[in-house]
Amino acid sequence: RRRRELASTVRRLRVAVMTDPGLSGELADALVELVGNRVLAWAFAEAAADAPESVVLSARILAERGPMGPYASPDDAVRYFTASVQLAAVQAGLGQSEAAGRTLEALDAWRAQLGRLPLVEQLTPASIVWALVVRARASQDIAIANGYADAALLRLYAAGLDHAAGSAYLAVAAPL
């Protein structure tokens, strides 16, 4: 039910942004929430329809609001990071582990430009766990993959996501 409400909100905002571009941030937030909901439900094919748009819109908003680096908007940076991790999770979920790895490599290069911006502290636990899960799936080295999977499980348990409603599939994905 929640997924349908989010999809309806995204459709409404897509139309509204055509006449009021100031609603782009609201649309980007709704897209991130919709894709996140679909990823948590392992509806990767559904999420694939909106994940690229979510990343592009988040990147556009981030770039429009000022220079990249430690002075970037933390909220916009978190939105872009989350959208990118969700795209990588969709790619990995659809069996495109190499593409997911490249997405995370690009995200790492972008993070290096941020300097001292406190990004990691502001991320949701689910975003961090998904990033670690995707890194585990994208790794070619089994020892490194196991390290990322273990780190994902530790983050999952530390954040209490193993008991959180709606995060059951995330708890299953972490050790895979």
XYZ file of N, CA and C in Angstrom:
528
model
N 0.825 -1.189 0.000
C 0.000 0.000 0.000
C 0.875 1.259 0.000
N 1.888 1.266 0.860
C 2.769 2.433 0.945
C 3.470 2.672 -0.395
N 3.849 1.589 -1.072
C 4.519 1.717 -2.355
C 3.604 2.385 -3.386
N 2.331 2.037 -3.352
C 1.382 2.662 -4.278
C 1.223 4.147 -3.982
N 1.178 4.500 -2.707
C 1.074 5.914 -2.334
C 2.299 6.688 -2.804
N 3.486 6.083 -2.624
C 4.714 6.747 -3.066
C 4.740 6.905 -4.582
N 4.323 5.869 -5.301
C 4.294 5.946 -6.771
C 3.324 7.031 -7.229
N 2.203 7.153 -6.563
C 1.228 8.189 -6.890
C 1.808 9.578 -6.617
N 2.502 9.725 -5.506
C 3.130 11.006 -5.175
C 4.169 11.375 -6.213
N 4.970 10.407 -6.643
C 5.992 10.667 -7.662
C 5.340 11.103 -8.971
N 4.269 10.414 -9.391
C 3.573 10.805 -10.628
C 3.045 12.231 -10.527
N 2.439 12.556 -9.391
C 1.887 13.905 -9.188
C 2.993 14.954 -9.234
N 4.116 14.662 -8.573
C 5.215 15.627 -8.536
C 5.902 15.785 -9.893
N 5.961 14.718 -10.671
C 6.542 14.836 -12.023
C 5.771 15.849 -12.848
N 4.464 15.822 -12.731
C 3.618 16.786 -13.457
C 3.807 18.181 -12.869
N 3.824 18.290 -11.556
C 3.937 19.596 -10.902
C 5.272 20.263 -11.196
N 6.347 19.495 -11.324
C 7.673 20.063 -11.576
C 7.738 20.733 -12.945
N 6.894 20.294 -13.870
C 6.875 20.915 -15.200
C 6.473 22.380 -15.125
N 5.599 22.719 -14.197
C 5.162 24.106 -14.075
C 5.868 24.840 -12.936
N 6.381 24.092 -11.968
C 7.067 24.697 -10.832
C 8.365 23.930 -10.550
N 9.472 24.329 -11.200
C 10.744 23.623 -11.009
C 11.242 23.653 -9.566
N 10.692 24.517 -8.754
C 11.079 24.586 -7.351
C 10.697 23.329 -6.570
N 9.860 22.500 -7.153
C 9.451 21.259 -6.502
C 10.398 20.094 -6.817
N 11.506 20.374 -7.499
C 12.453 19.320 -7.872
C 12.994 18.582 -6.658
N 13.307 19.308 -5.609
C 13.818 18.673 -4.404
C 12.816 17.711 -3.793
N 11.561 18.120 -3.792
C 10.508 17.257 -3.259
C 10.350 16.004 -4.123
N 10.440 16.179 -5.454
C 10.368 15.028 -6.357
C 11.558 14.099 -6.132
N 12.744 14.671 -5.980
C 13.941 13.850 -5.751
C 13.805 13.060 -4.450
N 13.315 13.697 -3.402
C 13.112 12.990 -2.131
C 12.089 11.866 -2.279
N 11.010 12.140 -3.011
C 9.977 11.121 -3.216
C 10.518 9.950 -4.039
N 11.334 10.250 -5.037
C 11.948 9.182 -5.837
C 12.875 8.318 -4.991
N 13.683 8.956 -4.153
C 14.588 8.199 -3.280
C 13.783 7.305 -2.340
N 12.705 7.831 -1.802
C 11.883 7.033 -0.897
C 11.203 5.884 -1.639
N 10.699 6.146 -2.844
C 10.036 5.102 -3.631
C 11.022 3.996 -4.018
N 12.178 4.387 -4.547
C 13.169 3.391 -4.951
C 13.645 2.609 -3.720
N 13.871 3.306 -2.614
C 14.287 2.637 -1.390
C 13.257 1.620 -0.926
N 11.990 1.980 -1.003
C 10.919 1.067 -0.617
C 10.916 -0.164 -1.517
N 11.092 0.049 -2.811
C 11.107 -1.072 -3.755
C 12.326 -1.958 -3.551
N 13.468 -1.353 -3.269
C 14.684 -2.139 -3.040
C 14.535 -2.978 -1.771
N 13.995 -2.385 -0.715
C 13.795 -3.136 0.523
C 12.814 -4.297 0.341
N 11.908 -4.171 -0.627
C 10.953 -5.246 -0.912
C 11.482 -6.210 -1.974
N 12.702 -6.030 -2.386
C 13.358 -6.812 -3.439
C 12.580 -6.737 -4.753
N 11.944 -5.628 -5.009
C 11.247 -5.390 -6.271
C 12.215 -4.635 -7.193
N 13.316 -5.306 -7.535
C 14.392 -4.650 -8.277
C 13.963 -4.221 -9.673
N 13.135 -5.014 -10.340
C 12.680 -4.636 -11.677
C 11.846 -3.363 -11.624
N 10.984 -3.252 -10.621
C 10.198 -2.026 -10.453
C 11.107 -0.847 -10.128
N 12.069 -1.071 -9.235
C 12.982 -0.005 -8.829
C 13.840 0.462 -9.989
N 14.140 -0.440 -10.923
C 14.990 -0.091 -12.065
C 14.354 0.994 -12.937
N 13.043 1.085 -12.903
C 12.359 2.099 -13.709
C 12.638 3.520 -13.215
N 12.827 3.692 -11.900
C 12.974 5.027 -11.330
C 14.357 5.338 -10.770
N 15.177 4.326 -10.529
C 16.483 4.550 -9.904
C 17.391 5.477 -10.716
N 17.515 5.298 -12.039
C 18.388 6.226 -12.789
C 17.901 7.679 -12.723
N 16.598 7.880 -12.820
C 16.047 9.237 -12.725
C 16.338 9.838 -11.358
N 16.252 9.027 -10.329
C 16.527 9.488 -8.976
C 17.970 9.987 -8.855
N 18.910 9.239 -9.414
C 20.320 9.641 -9.364
C 20.555 10.916 -10.154
N 20.025 10.971 -11.366
C 20.239 12.147 -12.223
C 19.634 13.395 -11.605
N 18.421 13.296 -11.115
C 17.772 14.460 -10.503
C 18.515 14.893 -9.238
N 18.936 13.944 -8.422
C 19.692 14.275 -7.209
C 21.018 14.949 -7.549
N 21.688 14.459 -8.575
C 22.957 15.059 -9.005
C 22.739 16.469 -9.542
N 21.673 16.655 -10.302
C 21.377 17.978 -10.862
C 21.113 18.995 -9.744
N 20.345 18.597 -8.759
C 20.045 19.489 -7.630
C 21.319 19.801 -6.860
N 22.141 18.802 -6.621
C 23.407 18.994 -5.910
C 24.297 19.983 -6.659
N 24.390 19.842 -7.973
C 25.244 20.721 -8.777
C 24.691 22.144 -8.868
N 23.372 22.273 -8.894
C 22.752 23.597 -9.010
C 22.931 24.458 -7.769
N 23.096 23.824 -6.633
C 23.109 24.568 -5.370
C 24.486 24.987 -4.897
N 25.487 24.837 -5.730
C 26.792 25.335 -5.327
C 27.914 24.397 -5.699
N 29.117 24.792 -5.317
C 30.294 24.010 -5.698
C 30.357 22.676 -4.938
N 31.017 21.728 -5.578
C 31.243 20.435 -4.946
C 32.384 20.599 -3.953
N 32.333 19.875 -2.901
C 33.390 19.953 -1.903
C 32.808 20.080 -0.521
N 33.616 20.544 0.415
C 33.158 20.598 1.807
C 32.035 21.609 2.039
N 31.753 22.451 1.037
C 30.694 23.447 1.191
C 29.394 23.020 0.523
N 29.355 21.822 -0.010
C 28.131 21.311 -0.630
C 27.046 21.161 0.430
N 25.829 21.204 -0.014
C 24.702 21.019 0.901
C 24.702 19.589 1.423
N 24.783 19.408 2.738
C 24.772 18.037 3.282
C 23.504 17.263 2.917
N 22.361 17.925 2.934
C 21.115 17.238 2.589
C 21.126 16.752 1.147
N 21.615 17.605 0.245
C 21.694 17.218 -1.165
C 22.716 16.113 -1.376
N 23.824 16.169 -0.643
C 24.853 15.138 -0.756
C 24.329 13.793 -0.257
N 23.595 13.798 0.847
C 23.016 12.562 1.377
C 22.015 11.988 0.374
N 21.192 12.855 -0.217
C 20.203 12.395 -1.195
C 20.905 11.750 -2.393
N 21.963 12.407 -2.901
C 22.684 11.860 -4.050
C 23.354 10.534 -3.694
N 23.996 10.474 -2.543
C 24.648 9.234 -2.113
C 23.620 8.108 -2.005
N 22.505 8.386 -1.362
C 21.465 7.373 -1.172
C 20.918 6.899 -2.515
N 20.636 7.827 -3.419
C 20.122 7.457 -4.741
C 21.137 6.600 -5.495
N 22.414 6.933 -5.387
C 23.454 6.164 -6.080
C 23.588 4.765 -5.498
N 23.534 4.648 -4.181
C 23.600 3.330 -3.546
C 22.381 2.502 -3.948
N 21.228 3.134 -4.013
C 20.027 2.414 -4.431
C 20.160 1.911 -5.866
N 20.718 2.741 -6.745
C 20.944 2.302 -8.126
C 21.884 1.104 -8.149
N 22.954 1.158 -7.371
C 23.889 0.035 -7.307
C 23.198 -1.217 -6.759
N 22.333 -1.055 -5.776
C 21.596 -2.199 -5.220
C 20.667 -2.807 -6.268
N 20.033 -1.952 -7.058
C 19.169 -2.436 -8.141
C 20.006 -3.205 -9.157
N 21.139 -2.636 -9.539
C 22.006 -3.314 -10.501
C 22.447 -4.679 -9.964
N 22.879 -4.725 -8.720
C 23.309 -5.992 -8.126
C 22.133 -6.960 -8.023
N 20.972 -6.459 -7.649
C 19.791 -7.300 -7.522
C 19.333 -7.890 -8.836
N 19.656 -7.208 -9.933
C 19.298 -7.702 -11.265
C 20.428 -8.505 -11.905
N 21.442 -8.824 -11.110
C 22.529 -9.656 -11.607
C 23.638 -8.911 -12.327
N 23.657 -7.602 -12.223
C 24.668 -6.773 -12.887
C 25.702 -6.300 -11.869
N 26.404 -7.252 -11.264
C 27.342 -6.931 -10.182
C 28.484 -6.030 -10.638
N 28.969 -6.222 -11.850
C 30.056 -5.365 -12.345
C 29.588 -3.922 -12.484
N 28.391 -3.730 -13.011
C 27.846 -2.372 -13.138
C 27.645 -1.760 -11.758
N 27.191 -2.553 -10.815
C 27.011 -2.063 -9.446
C 28.347 -1.647 -8.852
N 29.376 -2.427 -9.095
C 30.719 -2.081 -8.622
C 31.213 -0.779 -9.224
N 30.966 -0.585 -10.522
C 31.380 0.668 -11.176
C 30.608 1.865 -10.614
N 29.334 1.656 -10.307
C 28.532 2.730 -9.717
C 29.119 3.144 -8.372
N 29.501 2.166 -7.560
C 30.087 2.480 -6.257
C 31.486 3.086 -6.393
N 32.259 2.670 -7.398
C 33.573 3.288 -7.632
C 33.406 4.765 -7.977
N 32.425 5.077 -8.819
C 32.158 6.480 -9.158
C 31.714 7.261 -7.919
N 30.929 6.626 -7.085
C 30.482 7.263 -5.850
C 31.666 7.526 -4.915
N 32.602 6.593 -4.851
C 33.813 6.789 -4.036
C 34.635 7.969 -4.548
N 34.757 8.087 -5.870
C 35.504 9.207 -6.453
C 34.821 10.527 -6.115
N 33.501 10.547 -6.156
C 32.752 11.756 -5.801
C 32.944 12.085 -4.326
N 32.881 11.070 -3.458
C 33.057 11.300 -2.015
C 34.421 11.897 -1.705
N 35.431 11.525 -2.470
C 36.775 12.057 -2.241
C 36.815 13.570 -2.473
N 35.922 14.090 -3.300
C 35.871 15.532 -3.580
C 35.224 16.323 -2.446
N 34.539 15.645 -1.561
C 33.771 16.342 -0.524
C 34.614 16.853 0.631
N 35.819 16.337 0.751
C 36.671 16.797 1.839
C 36.079 16.459 3.190
N 35.922 17.472 4.015
C 35.478 17.266 5.400
C 33.968 17.319 5.578
N 33.210 17.304 4.523
C 31.750 17.311 4.660
C 31.321 16.058 5.427
N 30.578 16.211 6.507
C 30.200 15.061 7.344
C 29.070 14.239 6.714
N 29.388 13.545 5.656
C 28.377 12.801 4.921
C 27.985 11.501 5.625
N 28.962 10.689 5.961
C 28.683 9.359 6.503
C 27.845 9.439 7.772
N 28.088 10.443 8.588
C 27.346 10.584 9.837
C 25.862 10.846 9.609
N 25.509 11.342 8.429
C 24.125 11.708 8.160
C 23.368 10.668 7.345
N 24.049 9.617 6.916
C 23.396 8.587 6.110
C 22.510 7.699 6.978
N 21.482 7.154 6.364
C 20.631 6.209 7.085
C 21.371 4.883 7.210
N 21.085 4.134 8.258
C 21.719 2.813 8.395
C 21.444 1.902 7.197
N 20.238 1.985 6.632
C 19.907 1.143 5.480
C 20.803 1.467 4.288
N 21.100 2.737 4.055
C 21.992 3.115 2.946
C 23.385 2.541 3.138
N 23.867 2.603 4.359
C 25.206 2.076 4.645
C 25.227 0.566 4.458
N 24.205 -0.119 4.952
C 24.153 -1.577 4.814
C 24.058 -1.964 3.343
N 23.221 -1.265 2.570
C 23.112 -1.592 1.149
C 24.438 -1.362 0.437
N 25.143 -0.297 0.777
C 26.436 -0.037 0.148
C 27.406 -1.184 0.425
N 27.414 -1.659 1.653
C 28.301 -2.773 2.007
C 27.871 -4.074 1.332
N 26.571 -4.317 1.254
C 26.064 -5.525 0.591
C 26.452 -5.510 -0.885
N 26.273 -4.370 -1.534
C 26.607 -4.275 -2.958
C 28.106 -4.435 -3.164
N 28.906 -3.855 -2.287
C 30.364 -4.028 -2.398
C 30.738 -5.507 -2.263
N 30.055 -6.212 -1.366
C 30.317 -7.649 -1.215
C 29.968 -8.399 -2.499
N 28.840 -8.072 -3.082
C 28.413 -8.758 -4.308
C 29.282 -8.407 -5.503
N 29.803 -7.192 -5.526
C 30.600 -6.742 -6.667
C 32.063 -7.167 -6.570
N 32.498 -7.582 -5.407
C 33.901 -7.927 -5.214
C 34.256 -9.213 -5.948
N 35.426 -9.215 -6.569
C 35.934 -10.397 -7.259
C 36.719 -11.309 -6.316
N 37.126 -10.757 -5.185
C 37.926 -11.487 -4.206
C 37.012 -11.970 -3.084
N 36.976 -13.284 -2.880
C 36.053 -13.859 -1.899
C 36.331 -13.372 -0.480
N 37.593 -13.178 -0.133
C 37.924 -12.707 1.218
C 37.420 -11.282 1.430
N 37.580 -10.448 0.435
C 37.093 -9.066 0.525
C 35.559 -9.058 0.566
N 34.940 -9.894 -0.256
C 33.480 -9.981 -0.265
C 32.958 -10.409 1.106
N 33.620 -11.383 1.715
C 33.210 -11.813 3.051
C 33.385 -10.704 4.075
N 34.447 -9.925 3.946
C 34.660 -8.795 4.852
C 33.548 -7.765 4.746
N 33.157 -7.444 3.515
C 32.060 -6.494 3.329
C 30.741 -7.072 3.856
N 30.493 -8.354 3.611
C 29.262 -8.979 4.106
C 29.222 -8.971 5.636
N 30.358 -9.257 6.249
C 30.421 -9.208 7.716
C 30.178 -7.793 8.232
N 30.776 -6.813 7.576
C 30.573 -5.415 7.979
C 29.103 -5.022 7.816
N 28.466 -5.500 6.738
C 27.043 -5.206 6.522
C 26.198 -5.793 7.650
N 26.507 -7.023 8.033
C 25.759 -7.642 9.134
C 25.956 -6.888 10.443
N 27.187 -6.486 10.720
C 27.449 -5.728 11.948
C 26.659 -4.428 11.966
N 26.645 -3.693 10.828
C 25.883 -2.439 10.749
C 24.395 -2.705 10.897
N 23.934 -3.787 10.260
C 22.526 -4.148 10.322
C 22.095 -4.393 11.764
N 22.868 -5.192 12.491
C 22.542 -5.497 13.884
C 22.700 -4.266 14.777
N 23.743 -3.491 14.560
C 23.979 -2.301 15.383
C 22.841 -1.293 15.255
N 22.268 -1.208 14.065
C 21.172 -0.262 13.836
C 19.809 -0.848 14.188
N 19.772 -2.122 14.539
C 18.505 -2.758 14.873
C 17.641 -3.061 13.664
N 18.245 -3.066 12.488
C 17.462 -3.307 11.276
C 17.065 -4.772 11.112
N 17.684 -5.648 11.884
C 17.317 -7.060 11.789
C 15.917 -7.310 12.360
N 15.411 -6.369 13.141
C 14.071 -6.502 13.711
C 13.110 -5.439 13.193
N 13.584 -4.555 12.345
C 12.751 -3.451 11.861
C 11.759 -3.941 10.813
N 10.541 -3.443 10.920
C 9.526 -3.768 9.926
C 9.968 -3.240 8.564
N 9.821 -4.039 7.552
C 10.191 -3.625 6.206
C 11.638 -3.868 5.849
N 12.437 -4.307 6.788
C 13.859 -4.529 6.512
C 14.232 -6.005 6.487
N 13.239 -6.869 6.434
C 13.516 -8.309 6.474
C 14.389 -8.746 5.306
N 14.114 -8.230 4.107
C 14.917 -8.620 2.955
C 16.336 -8.077 3.043
N 16.504 -6.946 3.668
C 17.845 -6.407 3.860
C 18.638 -7.326 4.784
N 17.984 -7.842 5.803
C 18.648 -8.776 6.714
C 19.032 -10.065 5.990
N 18.238 -10.474 5.021
C 18.548 -11.677 4.233
C 19.668 -11.379 3.247
N 19.681 -10.183 2.673
C 20.668 -9.836 1.652
C 22.073 -9.693 2.212
N 22.200 -9.270 3.436
C 23.525 -8.975 4.006
C 24.477 -10.164 3.966
N 24.068 -11.358 4.367
C 25.052 -12.449 4.359
C 25.183 -13.149 3.008
N 24.418 -12.778 2.003
C 24.482 -13.464 0.712
C 25.737 -13.143 -0.062
